[in-house]
Coordinates of C-alpha atoms and ligand atoms in Angstrom, one line a residue:
M1 CA 106.1 132.9 61.8
N2 CA 108.1 135.4 59.8
V3 CA 107.2 138.2 62.2
K4 CA 107.1 138.8 65.9
K5 CA 105.3 141.2 68.2
N6 CA 106.6 144.8 67.9
D7 CA 108.1 144.2 64.5
T8 CA 107.4 146.8 61.9
V9 CA 106.0 145.3 58.8
V10 CA 104.8 146.3 55.4
V11 CA 101.6 144.9 53.8
L12 CA 102.2 143.0 50.6
S13 CA 98.7 142.6 49.3
G14 CA 95.1 143.6 49.8
K15 CA 93.5 146.9 50.4
D16 CA 96.3 148.0 52.8
K17 CA 99.1 147.1 50.4
G18 CA 102.2 149.2 50.9
K19 CA 101.2 150.4 54.4
K20 CA 103.4 150.0 57.3
G21 CA 102.5 149.2 60.9
K22 CA 103.7 147.6 64.1
V23 CA 102.7 144.1 65.0
L24 CA 100.5 144.2 68.0
E25 CA 100.0 140.5 68.3
A26 CA 101.4 137.4 66.6
M27 CA 99.3 134.3 66.7
P28 CA 101.5 131.3 65.6
A29 CA 98.6 128.9 66.1
T30 CA 96.6 130.4 63.3
G31 CA 99.5 132.0 61.4
K32 CA 97.9 135.4 61.8
V33 CA 99.0 138.7 63.0
I34 CA 97.3 141.9 64.2
V35 CA 99.0 145.0 62.8
E36 CA 98.5 148.5 64.1
G37 CA 96.4 150.5 61.8
I38 CA 96.1 147.8 59.2
N39 CA 93.1 145.7 58.2
I40 CA 90.7 147.9 60.1
A41 CA 87.1 146.7 60.5
T42 CA 84.4 148.9 61.7
C43 CA 81.9 147.3 64.0
H44 CA 78.6 148.7 65.0
V45 CA 78.2 148.1 68.7
K46 CA 74.9 148.1 70.5
P47 CA 74.8 149.2 74.1
K48 CA 74.8 146.1 76.3
K49 CA 74.0 147.8 79.5
Q50 CA 71.7 150.6 80.3
G51 CA 73.6 153.9 80.2
E52 CA 76.3 152.4 78.0
E53 CA 76.8 154.1 74.7
G54 CA 76.6 152.2 71.4
G55 CA 78.5 153.3 68.4
I56 CA 81.0 152.5 65.8
I57 CA 84.4 151.1 66.9
R58 CA 87.3 150.6 64.6
R59 CA 89.7 147.8 65.3
E60 CA 92.3 145.8 63.7
I61 CA 91.4 142.3 62.7
P62 CA 93.9 139.5 62.3
M63 CA 95.5 138.9 58.9
Y64 CA 97.8 136.2 57.6
A65 CA 101.4 136.7 58.5
S66 CA 102.3 135.7 54.9
K67 CA 100.7 138.9 53.7
V68 CA 103.2 141.1 55.5
M69 CA 106.9 141.4 55.4
R70 CA 109.2 142.6 58.0
V71 CA 110.7 146.1 57.6
C72 CA 114.2 146.6 58.8
P73 CA 114.3 149.3 61.5
K74 CA 117.8 150.3 60.4
C75 CA 117.5 150.7 56.6
G76 CA 113.7 150.9 56.3
K77 CA 113.6 148.3 53.6
A78 CA 111.3 145.2 53.5
T79 CA 113.6 142.3 54.2
R80 CA 113.7 138.7 55.0
E81 CA 115.8 138.2 58.0
A82 CA 118.9 136.1 58.1
F83 CA 120.4 134.5 61.2
K84 CA 123.9 134.6 62.4
V85 CA 125.7 133.5 65.5
E86 CA 127.2 136.3 67.5
N87 CA 129.0 135.6 70.8
G88 CA 127.3 132.2 70.9
A89 CA 123.8 133.6 70.5
K90 CA 121.6 133.4 67.5
V91 CA 120.7 136.8 66.3
R92 CA 118.5 138.1 63.5
V93 CA 120.2 140.3 60.9
C94 CA 118.8 142.2 58.0
K95 CA 119.7 140.7 54.6
K96 CA 119.8 144.1 53.0
C97 CA 122.1 146.0 55.3
G98 CA 123.5 143.3 57.6
E99 CA 122.5 145.1 60.8
T100 CA 121.3 143.1 63.8
I101 CA 117.6 143.6 64.1
Ligands
ZN201 ZN1 118.4 146.7 57.0

């Protein structure tokens, strides 16, 4: 997985190309992610119980993690992360600005 939960990502292709959002959920088993405000599907919901309201709900549907790219919170650019060892711990750094992300 190139992204993790709470990462900010930019969409590389599809109808939401160029949009940014926060990763709400990463699913390594399927290689998919759910990104806030991206890949929205509208579902028509029928009331299941009496008294419950039906209607239209909008929710994010999972998309392939390969279609998004991490955005560096420091410089705001889409980047692949590099790794470096700092004080004995492996940290992720931005390839563009070198900041720990
Ligand atoms: Zn950066």
